[in-house]
Amino acid sequence: MLNFSKLFKKSSGTAQQADIVKKALKGKYLTFQKLLAKNNSVLEFMADMEEKLSGEYLFDMHYVNVNARRIAAEVLEIIENLNALSKDKYTQFYKIYDGINDNIEKILTYKLEIPVSDLTVFLENLTAEMVGIAGGKIAHLGEVKNKLNLPTPEGFAISTYAFTKFMEHNRFIEKINKALSSLSIENMGDVENVSKEIRDMIIESDIPDDLEKAINDSYSELCEKIGKEIMVSVRSSALREDSKFSFAGQYATFLNVPGDLILQKYKEVVASLFTPRAIFYYKTKGFSEEEMVMAVGVLNMVDAASAGVAYTRDPNDPDADYIIINAARGFGKLVVDGTVTPDSYTVS
């Protein structure tokens, strides 16, 4: 007589095993599909970034940050799916991933360190090594004065440290970073609106008492050096200005400023960090908001018969062994802003 009870149990056990195997295979298949999908997604992100790098498209650091972190998140999922398929055969990939991702994060979260210094620094105390304190333009003018001993105007820098104190005093940093980090440079209407909002906010703000005193005291000392009350130029000396990224003509300079207007013109020069043109330039060159730092030069006005710009290399032929000088009667600003057509001289 057949034992149907035993046969049924055996048949039932086989069906359960088959069901378990079927579910396991389905799980593996779905995991494999996820792996392929994430791999394709990463390749698409990388291809898009490579296409942007060709120079035919606009992008900024916000785009780089977002896409780099998307790629990192999806690569991590690829590793997880790969280990799920292989019973943790590739766990060493986690350590490799962490090392690479840590290096990328250090680049993405780079923060420019502003050295602590006096709020104002006179030109005779500046050298080219002090770009972080006085900005490129004024630090190199100090180098010309102190190392080359060439004639330069008397004056002083309002330091980058003073800039940070001014920004912190008015609690601008977080507001400006938030506005700029999410700004799309492809929408010039938004760029212009955000630019105006930031500039108005800076121009209408208060200067902290210690900075106001430092600027006024330095101006008084400058007048004592010259021997009379003088007019000054108040000019930009941003950290990235006049480096391999020129920012040429993008920041404000004011000439023939009397002593009682220096504080107001200081705010206007700082505000010029955030003109639409400057915002567009720094975003397309890959700078972060933290790198937008402005030192300001306050220099004795020179009674110029003529002035201009000297190029120590021909921009169109850098290997040529001559200097190009563009000059005009009056102030050099006329040459820089294109108000006049200058005379041009080629000098050995």
CSV table of C-alpha atoms in Angstrom, one decimal:
chain,number,residue,atom,x,y,z
A,1,MET,CA,0.0,0.0,0.0
A,2,LEU,CA,1.4,3.5,-1.0
A,3,ASN,CA,2.2,6.0,1.7
A,4,PHE,CA,0.6,9.0,0.2
A,5,SER,CA,1.4,11.1,3.3
A,6,LYS,CA,5.2,10.6,2.7
A,7,LEU,CA,4.8,11.3,-1.0
A,8,PHE,CA,2.9,14.5,-0.4
A,9,LYS,CA,5.4,15.8,2.1
A,10,LYS,CA,8.3,15.0,-0.3
A,11,SER,CA,6.5,16.7,-3.1
A,12,SER,CA,5.6,19.7,-0.9
A,13,GLY,CA,9.3,20.1,0.2
A,14,THR,CA,10.5,20.0,-3.4
A,15,ALA,CA,8.0,22.7,-4.4
A,16,GLN,CA,9.1,24.9,-1.4
A,17,GLN,CA,12.8,24.5,-2.4
A,18,ALA,CA,12.0,25.4,-6.0
A,19,ASP,CA,10.1,28.5,-4.8
A,20,ILE,CA,13.1,29.5,-2.7
A,21,VAL,CA,15.5,29.0,-5.6
A,22,LYS,CA,13.1,31.0,-7.9
A,23,LYS,CA,12.9,33.9,-5.4
A,24,ALA,CA,16.7,33.9,-5.0
A,25,LEU,CA,17.3,33.9,-8.8
A,26,LYS,CA,14.7,36.7,-9.1
A,27,GLY,CA,16.5,38.7,-6.4
A,28,LYS,CA,19.9,38.2,-8.1
A,29,TYR,CA,18.4,39.2,-11.4
A,30,LEU,CA,16.9,42.4,-10.0
A,31,THR,CA,20.1,43.2,-8.2
A,32,PHE,CA,22.0,42.8,-11.5
A,33,GLN,CA,19.5,45.1,-13.2
A,34,LYS,CA,20.1,47.7,-10.6
A,35,LEU,CA,23.8,47.4,-11.0
A,36,LEU,CA,23.6,47.9,-14.8
A,37,ALA,CA,21.2,50.8,-14.4
A,38,LYS,CA,23.5,52.6,-11.9
A,39,ASN,CA,26.5,51.9,-14.1
A,40,ASN,CA,24.7,53.4,-17.1
A,41,SER,CA,23.6,56.4,-15.0
A,42,VAL,CA,27.2,57.1,-13.8
A,43,LEU,CA,28.5,56.9,-17.4
A,44,GLU,CA,25.8,59.4,-18.5
A,45,PHE,CA,26.8,61.8,-15.7
A,46,MET,CA,30.5,61.5,-16.6
A,47,ALA,CA,29.7,62.0,-20.4
A,48,ASP,CA,27.7,65.1,-19.6
A,49,MET,CA,30.5,66.5,-17.5
A,50,GLU,CA,33.1,65.7,-20.2
A,51,GLU,CA,30.9,67.5,-22.7
A,52,LYS,CA,30.6,70.6,-20.5
A,53,LEU,CA,34.4,70.6,-20.3
A,54,SER,CA,34.7,71.0,-24.0
A,55,GLY,CA,34.1,74.7,-23.6
A,56,GLU,CA,30.9,74.9,-25.6
A,57,TYR,CA,28.6,75.0,-22.6
A,58,LEU,CA,28.2,77.1,-19.4
A,59,PHE,CA,28.6,75.4,-16.0
A,60,ASP,CA,29.6,76.5,-12.5
A,61,MET,CA,30.8,75.0,-9.3
A,62,HIS,CA,27.2,74.2,-8.2
A,63,TYR,CA,26.9,71.9,-11.3
A,64,VAL,CA,30.3,70.3,-10.5
A,65,ASN,CA,29.4,69.7,-6.8
A,66,VAL,CA,25.9,68.3,-7.6
A,67,ASN,CA,27.1,65.9,-10.3
A,68,ALA,CA,30.3,64.8,-8.5
A,69,ARG,CA,28.2,63.8,-5.5
A,70,ARG,CA,25.5,62.1,-7.6
A,71,ILE,CA,28.3,60.0,-9.2
A,72,ALA,CA,29.8,59.1,-5.8
A,73,ALA,CA,26.4,58.0,-4.5
A,74,GLU,CA,25.7,55.8,-7.5
A,75,VAL,CA,29.1,54.3,-7.5
A,76,LEU,CA,28.6,53.3,-3.9
A,77,GLU,CA,25.3,51.6,-5.0
A,78,ILE,CA,27.2,49.7,-7.7
A,79,ILE,CA,29.7,48.4,-5.1
A,80,GLU,CA,26.8,47.3,-2.8
A,81,ASN,CA,25.0,45.5,-5.7
A,82,LEU,CA,28.2,43.9,-6.8
A,83,ASN,CA,28.8,42.5,-3.3
A,84,ALA,CA,25.2,41.3,-3.1
A,85,LEU,CA,25.7,39.3,-6.3
A,86,SER,CA,29.0,37.9,-5.3
A,87,LYS,CA,28.4,37.2,-1.6
A,88,ASP,CA,30.7,40.0,-0.5
A,89,LYS,CA,33.6,39.0,-2.8
A,90,TYR,CA,34.5,42.6,-3.5
A,91,THR,CA,34.4,44.3,0.0
A,92,GLN,CA,37.8,45.8,-0.6
A,93,PHE,CA,36.2,48.2,-3.1
A,94,TYR,CA,34.6,50.1,-0.1
A,95,LYS,CA,38.0,51.1,1.2
A,96,ILE,CA,39.1,52.2,-2.3
A,97,TYR,CA,35.9,54.1,-2.7
A,98,ASP,CA,36.3,55.9,0.6
A,99,GLY,CA,39.9,57.0,-0.3
A,100,ILE,CA,38.9,58.4,-3.7
A,101,ASN,CA,35.7,60.0,-2.3
A,102,ASP,CA,37.5,61.7,0.6
A,103,ASN,CA,40.0,63.3,-1.9
A,104,ILE,CA,37.2,64.5,-4.1
A,105,GLU,CA,35.3,66.0,-1.0
A,106,LYS,CA,38.5,67.8,0.1
A,107,ILE,CA,38.5,69.5,-3.3
A,108,LEU,CA,34.8,70.3,-3.4
A,109,THR,CA,34.8,71.6,0.2
A,110,TYR,CA,38.0,73.6,-0.2
A,111,LYS,CA,37.9,76.8,1.9
A,112,LEU,CA,40.2,79.7,1.4
A,113,GLU,CA,42.0,80.6,4.6
A,114,ILE,CA,42.2,84.4,5.1
A,115,PRO,CA,45.3,85.3,7.3
A,116,VAL,CA,44.7,87.3,10.4
A,117,SER,CA,46.4,90.7,9.9
A,118,ASP,CA,46.1,94.4,10.7
A,119,LEU,CA,42.9,95.9,9.2
A,120,THR,CA,45.1,98.3,7.2
A,121,VAL,CA,48.6,97.8,6.0
A,122,PHE,CA,50.8,100.6,4.5
A,123,LEU,CA,52.4,100.0,1.1
A,124,GLU,CA,56.0,100.0,2.5
A,125,ASN,CA,55.1,96.9,4.6
A,126,LEU,CA,53.9,94.9,1.7
A,127,THR,CA,55.6,92.4,-0.6
A,128,ALA,CA,54.4,90.0,-3.3
A,129,GLU,CA,54.3,87.2,-0.8
A,130,MET,CA,51.4,89.0,1.0
A,131,VAL,CA,48.8,88.5,-1.7
A,132,GLY,CA,46.6,86.8,0.8
A,133,ILE,CA,46.6,90.0,2.9
A,134,ALA,CA,46.4,92.8,0.4
A,135,GLY,CA,45.3,91.1,-2.8
A,136,GLY,CA,47.4,90.7,-6.0
A,137,LYS,CA,47.3,94.3,-7.2
A,138,ILE,CA,48.3,96.1,-4.0
A,139,ALA,CA,50.7,93.4,-2.8
A,140,HIS,CA,52.7,93.6,-6.1
A,141,LEU,CA,52.7,97.4,-5.9
A,142,GLY,CA,54.3,97.0,-2.5
A,143,GLU,CA,56.9,94.7,-4.2
A,144,VAL,CA,57.6,97.3,-6.8
A,145,LYS,CA,58.1,100.0,-4.1
A,146,ASN,CA,60.1,97.9,-1.6
A,147,LYS,CA,62.1,95.5,-3.8
A,148,LEU,CA,62.6,97.4,-7.1
A,149,ASN,CA,62.6,100.8,-5.4
A,150,LEU,CA,60.7,102.3,-8.3
A,151,PRO,CA,58.5,105.4,-7.7
A,152,THR,CA,55.0,104.5,-6.5
A,153,PRO,CA,52.2,106.5,-4.9
A,154,GLU,CA,52.0,106.4,-1.1
A,155,GLY,CA,49.1,104.5,0.3
A,156,PHE,CA,47.7,101.6,2.2
A,157,ALA,CA,45.7,98.4,1.8
A,158,ILE,CA,42.4,97.7,3.6
A,159,SER,CA,43.2,94.0,4.1
A,160,THR,CA,41.3,90.8,3.3
A,161,TYR,CA,41.0,90.3,7.0
A,162,ALA,CA,39.2,93.6,7.2
A,163,PHE,CA,36.9,92.3,4.5
A,164,THR,CA,36.0,89.2,6.5
A,165,LYS,CA,35.3,91.4,9.6
A,166,PHE,CA,33.1,93.7,7.5
A,167,MET,CA,31.2,90.7,6.1
A,168,GLU,CA,30.8,89.0,9.5
A,169,HIS,CA,29.7,92.2,11.2
A,170,ASN,CA,26.8,92.5,8.8
A,171,ARG,CA,26.1,88.7,8.6
A,172,PHE,CA,26.5,88.8,4.8
A,173,ILE,CA,28.5,85.6,4.2
A,174,GLU,CA,25.7,83.0,4.7
A,175,LYS,CA,23.1,85.2,2.8
A,176,ILE,CA,25.4,85.8,-0.2
A,177,ASN,CA,26.7,82.1,-0.4
A,178,LYS,CA,23.1,80.9,-0.3
A,179,ALA,CA,22.0,83.3,-3.1
A,180,LEU,CA,25.0,82.5,-5.3
A,181,SER,CA,25.3,78.7,-4.8
A,182,SER,CA,21.9,78.0,-6.2
A,183,LEU,CA,22.1,80.7,-9.0
A,184,SER,CA,22.0,79.5,-12.6
A,185,ILE,CA,24.3,81.5,-14.8
A,186,GLU,CA,22.2,80.6,-17.8
A,187,ASN,CA,19.5,82.9,-16.6
A,188,MET,CA,21.0,86.3,-16.9
A,189,GLY,CA,17.8,88.0,-15.6
A,190,ASP,CA,18.2,86.1,-12.3
A,191,VAL,CA,22.0,86.9,-12.3
A,192,GLU,CA,21.2,90.6,-12.6
A,193,ASN,CA,18.5,90.6,-9.9
A,194,VAL,CA,20.7,88.7,-7.4
A,195,SER,CA,23.6,90.9,-8.2
A,196,LYS,CA,21.7,94.1,-7.5
A,197,GLU,CA,20.2,92.7,-4.3
A,198,ILE,CA,23.7,91.8,-3.0
A,199,ARG,CA,25.3,95.1,-4.0
A,200,ASP,CA,22.5,97.2,-2.6
A,201,MET,CA,22.8,95.3,0.7
A,202,ILE,CA,26.5,95.9,0.9
A,203,ILE,CA,26.4,99.6,0.0
A,204,GLU,CA,23.7,100.4,2.5
A,205,SER,CA,25.4,98.5,5.4
A,206,ASP,CA,27.4,99.6,8.4
A,207,ILE,CA,31.2,99.4,8.7
A,208,PRO,CA,32.3,98.1,12.1
A,209,ASP,CA,33.7,100.8,14.4
A,210,ASP,CA,37.2,99.3,14.6
A,211,LEU,CA,37.5,99.1,10.8
A,212,GLU,CA,36.2,102.7,10.4
A,213,LYS,CA,38.8,103.9,12.9
A,214,ALA,CA,41.6,102.0,11.2
A,215,ILE,CA,40.7,103.5,7.8
A,216,ASN,CA,40.3,107.0,9.1
A,217,ASP,CA,43.6,106.8,11.1
A,218,SER,CA,45.5,105.4,8.1
A,219,TYR,CA,44.2,108.2,5.9
A,220,SER,CA,45.3,110.8,8.5
A,221,GLU,CA,48.7,109.2,8.6
A,222,LEU,CA,48.9,109.2,4.8
A,223,CYS,CA,48.1,113.0,4.8
A,224,GLU,CA,50.9,113.6,7.3
A,225,LYS,CA,53.4,111.8,5.1
A,226,ILE,CA,52.4,113.9,2.1
A,227,GLY,CA,52.2,117.1,4.1
A,228,LYS,CA,48.7,118.1,3.2
A,229,GLU,CA,45.1,116.8,3.0
A,230,ILE,CA,45.0,114.7,-0.2
A,231,MET,CA,42.6,113.1,-2.6
A,232,VAL,CA,43.0,109.4,-3.1
A,233,SER,CA,42.1,106.6,-5.4
A,234,VAL,CA,40.1,103.8,-3.9
A,235,ARG,CA,40.7,100.7,-6.0
A,236,SER,CA,40.0,96.9,-6.0
A,237,SER,CA,42.6,94.4,-5.1
A,238,ALA,CA,40.7,91.1,-5.0
A,239,LEU,CA,42.5,87.9,-4.2
A,240,ARG,CA,42.1,86.4,-7.7
A,241,GLU,CA,42.5,89.8,-9.6
A,242,ASP,CA,45.5,90.2,-11.8
A,243,SER,CA,46.4,86.5,-11.4
A,244,LYS,CA,46.2,84.0,-14.3
A,245,PHE,CA,42.5,84.9,-14.0
A,246,SER,CA,42.5,88.6,-14.7
A,247,PHE,CA,39.0,89.8,-13.8
A,248,ALA,CA,40.2,92.8,-16.0
A,249,GLY,CA,38.0,95.8,-15.6
A,250,GLN,CA,35.3,94.0,-13.6
A,251,TYR,CA,35.8,95.6,-10.3
A,252,ALA,CA,35.3,99.3,-9.2
A,253,THR,CA,38.0,102.0,-9.0
A,254,PHE,CA,37.3,105.5,-7.8
A,255,LEU,CA,39.6,108.5,-8.5
A,256,ASN,CA,40.0,111.8,-6.7
A,257,VAL,CA,38.1,110.6,-3.6
A,258,PRO,CA,38.2,113.1,-0.6
A,259,GLY,CA,38.9,111.7,2.9
A,260,ASP,CA,35.3,111.9,4.1
A,261,LEU,CA,34.1,109.6,1.2
A,262,ILE,CA,36.7,106.8,1.6
A,263,LEU,CA,34.4,104.6,3.7
A,264,GLN,CA,31.5,104.9,1.3
A,265,LYS,CA,33.8,104.1,-1.7
A,266,TYR,CA,35.2,101.2,0.2
A,267,LYS,CA,31.7,99.6,0.4
A,268,GLU,CA,31.2,100.3,-3.3
A,269,VAL,CA,34.4,98.6,-4.3
A,270,VAL,CA,33.5,95.6,-2.1
A,271,ALA,CA,30.1,95.5,-3.7
A,272,SER,CA,31.7,95.4,-7.2
A,273,LEU,CA,32.7,91.8,-6.4
A,274,PHE,CA,29.1,90.9,-7.2
A,275,THR,CA,28.4,92.7,-10.5
A,276,PRO,CA,26.7,90.4,-13.0
A,277,ARG,CA,29.9,90.3,-15.1
A,278,ALA,CA,32.0,89.3,-12.1
A,279,ILE,CA,29.5,86.7,-10.9
A,280,PHE,CA,29.4,85.2,-14.4
A,281,TYR,CA,33.2,85.2,-14.7
A,282,TYR,CA,33.9,83.5,-11.4
A,283,LYS,CA,31.2,80.9,-11.8
A,284,THR,CA,32.4,79.9,-15.3
A,285,LYS,CA,36.0,79.8,-14.1
A,286,GLY,CA,35.1,77.3,-11.3
A,287,PHE,CA,35.6,79.5,-8.2
A,288,SER,CA,33.6,78.9,-5.1
A,289,GLU,CA,31.8,81.7,-3.2
A,290,GLU,CA,34.4,81.5,-0.4
A,291,GLU,CA,37.1,82.7,-2.9
A,292,MET,CA,35.3,86.0,-3.6
A,293,VAL,CA,37.4,88.1,-1.2
A,294,MET,CA,38.3,91.8,-1.7
A,295,ALA,CA,41.1,93.8,-0.3
A,296,VAL,CA,41.1,97.5,-1.3
A,297,GLY,CA,43.9,99.9,-2.0
A,298,VAL,CA,43.8,103.5,-0.9
A,299,LEU,CA,46.5,105.5,-2.8
A,300,ASN,CA,47.6,109.1,-3.1
A,301,MET,CA,46.4,110.6,-6.4
A,302,VAL,CA,49.2,111.3,-8.8
A,303,ASP,CA,49.0,114.4,-10.9
A,304,ALA,CA,49.4,112.5,-14.2
A,305,ALA,CA,50.3,114.2,-17.5
A,306,SER,CA,49.8,110.8,-19.2
A,307,ALA,CA,49.2,107.2,-18.1
A,308,GLY,CA,48.5,103.8,-19.5
A,309,VAL,CA,49.1,100.0,-19.4
A,310,ALA,CA,52.4,98.2,-20.1
A,311,TYR,CA,52.3,94.5,-21.2
A,312,THR,CA,55.5,92.7,-20.4
A,313,ARG,CA,54.5,90.1,-22.9
A,314,ASP,CA,52.5,90.6,-26.2
A,315,PRO,CA,49.2,88.8,-25.5
A,316,ASN,CA,49.1,87.7,-29.1
A,317,ASP,CA,52.8,86.6,-29.2
A,318,PRO,CA,54.1,85.8,-25.7
A,319,ASP,CA,57.5,84.6,-27.0
A,320,ALA,CA,58.3,88.0,-28.6
A,321,ASP,CA,61.1,90.0,-26.9
A,322,TYR,CA,59.3,93.3,-26.6
A,323,ILE,CA,57.0,95.2,-24.3
A,324,ILE,CA,53.8,96.9,-25.4
A,325,ILE,CA,52.7,100.2,-23.8
A,326,ASN,CA,49.3,101.7,-24.4
A,327,ALA,CA,49.0,105.3,-23.1
A,328,ALA,CA,46.9,108.4,-23.3
A,329,ARG,CA,47.0,111.9,-21.9
A,330,GLY,CA,45.5,112.1,-18.4
A,331,PHE,CA,44.6,109.1,-16.2
A,332,GLY,CA,45.2,105.5,-17.0
A,333,LYS,CA,41.5,104.7,-16.4
A,334,LEU,CA,40.7,106.2,-19.8
A,335,VAL,CA,42.9,103.5,-21.4
A,336,VAL,CA,41.6,100.6,-19.3
A,337,ASP,CA,37.9,101.3,-19.7
A,338,GLY,CA,38.1,102.0,-23.4
A,339,THR,CA,37.0,105.7,-23.2
A,340,VAL,CA,39.8,106.7,-25.6
A,341,THR,CA,41.9,105.0,-28.3
A,342,PRO,CA,45.4,105.0,-26.8
A,343,ASP,CA,48.7,105.5,-28.4
A,344,SER,CA,50.6,102.2,-28.7
A,345,TYR,CA,54.4,101.8,-28.3
A,346,THR,CA,56.5,98.7,-28.9
A,347,VAL,CA,59.7,98.8,-26.8
A,348,SER,CA,62.6,96.3,-26.8
